[in-house]
Amino acid sequence: MLILAVTPQARKEHKNVKNITHWINGFPAGDSPHDIGSTPSARLGEIFNPASGEVTGRVHLASTAEVDAAVAAAVAAYPAWRDTSLTRRARVLFRFRELMYAHRDELAGLVSAEHGKVHSDALGEVARGLEVVEFACGIPHLLKGGFSEGVSTRVDSYSIRQPLGVVAGITPFNFPVMVPMWMFPVAIACGNTFVLKPSEKDPSASLLMARLWKEAGLPDGVFNVVQGDREAVDRLLEHPDVKAVSFVGSTPIARHVYERGTSHGKRVQALGGAKNHMLVLPDADLDLVADAAVSAGFGSAGERCMAISVVLAVDPVGDELVGRIVSRVEKLTVGPGDDPRSEMGPLVTEAHRDKVASYLDLGVTEGATLVVDGRLTPVLGGAAAAGTSGFWLGPTVLDHVPPGSRVHTEEIFGPVLAIVRVSSYEEGLELINSGEYGNGTAVFTNDGGAARRFQNEVEVGMIGINVPIPVPMAFYSFGGWKSSLFGDTHVHGTEGVHFYTRGKVVTSRWLDPSHGGVNLGFPTNG
């Protein structure tokens, strides 16, 4: 595959360049009949088709005034939504789930067109996001408190959880549907109003989700979208009416979000980067390991915070395992996300592709062996496709990567799989535990005792045992340790419900029983 260095000025525009703006108070910016509307901003960013390098759209980057307009809409909508019964909130969520499922192909198509991942992978992203919506549909059960009768004479005590107010989500480019759905279904179900700031690289899915919320019956202002860059992010972190912020992205930005948000009195959960290791013990099924390493390393072109990017091969399995991995990599089909033959698509931007590709030469300089060079991978379409200015880099395998080298320790976030040879379980465990990140890890073994020891001793938040991408189901919570998480709570699951609510304890005494009159009708909820 030929990679062309094309300057931004040389980029061709698609004949139908779309215009992406904000969603404020139930309408696209500039179209709202309400007083808190906003006109689209003057600053623009470009949206690319990663497979061709064409400019396919322009996104309006929010000013401080536009962020303020979205927050004002959320503030105005909050009292009524907070007081909406749990039953009615759940009905809106059920309807939203139905609409999202009906539009799943359209959502996946938007993701493929702007992010580059293949359609089947994008469909999987939508499906995993919907699991959180389904979890949030159970909000009447999830918000049940505790009750103690007769803590003193005719005195009862009970606990309740109440929403915070306006909350915000700042989400990355790699999962423009799933990651926002880690946040807003739970936040909205709990009675909060929400402002989403998606990645400006692939913003279209956020507007489709906003329209589906409206169609589901969500009141205007409960869900808002502001497109933007750092100006929008910093305003959300500083705005006095934003009570909590959820973030997913790189560790340096996660640290910035956490420090700036908490300094302005906000509750913050900021999920950062990862360098996920797979420890392969000598008794493991090497065919299963090879399948898992290739699937987890190169799915979504490696642009996953839960991707396996390092395989720790315990002697003496290294040579045989690398051979099996390479044989599978060489059969992968790389091509545009909308081509059903494609198994892996391009990277999201030219700059990101170039950064990832720079690690190939770096790895060789550091002493690794470049076994599979993704720069030479053929792309569907033959010479014509290889000669385009798409953001292509095929699956890459670096063997004998030195422990502690930059290729081993730095988050590359692309289709580069590093093989590190280790002599023992203990050496592999030490490499994992001494790393900066603690997001996800996996061990492959047929020894139950070794697996149990690993899950006890490894210092990582999410662990797979013969499972390469241990993303928890929605009723558990997602999040890592160390520099992979800033804050005290993980997303979705019980911790997500607690993040978007705060507790009260009520102590009550009623001296006389009350009587509400006779009503023989069947009681109903509303």
PDB file of N, CA and C in Angstrom, residues 521-525:
ATOM      1  N   GLY A 521     -61.515   2.411  42.447  1.00  0.00           N
ATOM      2  CA  GLY A 521     -60.865   2.170  41.163  1.00  0.00           C
ATOM      3  C   GLY A 521     -59.528   1.465  41.332  1.00  0.00           C
ATOM      4  N   PHE A 522     -59.116   0.732  40.278  1.00  0.00           N
ATOM      5  CA  PHE A 522     -57.842   0.025  40.333  1.00  0.00           C
ATOM      6  C   PHE A 522     -56.709   1.045  40.301  1.00  0.00           C
ATOM      7  N   PRO A 523     -55.758   0.984  41.226  1.00  0.00           N
ATOM      8  CA  PRO A 523     -54.687   1.995  41.256  1.00  0.00           C
ATOM      9  C   PRO A 523     -53.759   1.847  40.043  1.00  0.00           C
ATOM     10  N   THR A 524     -53.379   2.973  39.478  1.00  0.00           N
ATOM     11  CA  THR A 524     -52.462   2.980  38.329  1.00  0.00           C
ATOM     12  C   THR A 524     -51.313   3.927  38.604  1.00  0.00           C
ATOM     13  N   ASN A 525     -50.235   3.731  37.848  1.00  0.00           N
ATOM     14  CA  ASN A 525     -49.058   4.601  37.966  1.00  0.00           C
ATOM     15  C   ASN A 525     -49.047   5.599  36.828  1.00  0.00           C
TER      16      ASN A 525
END
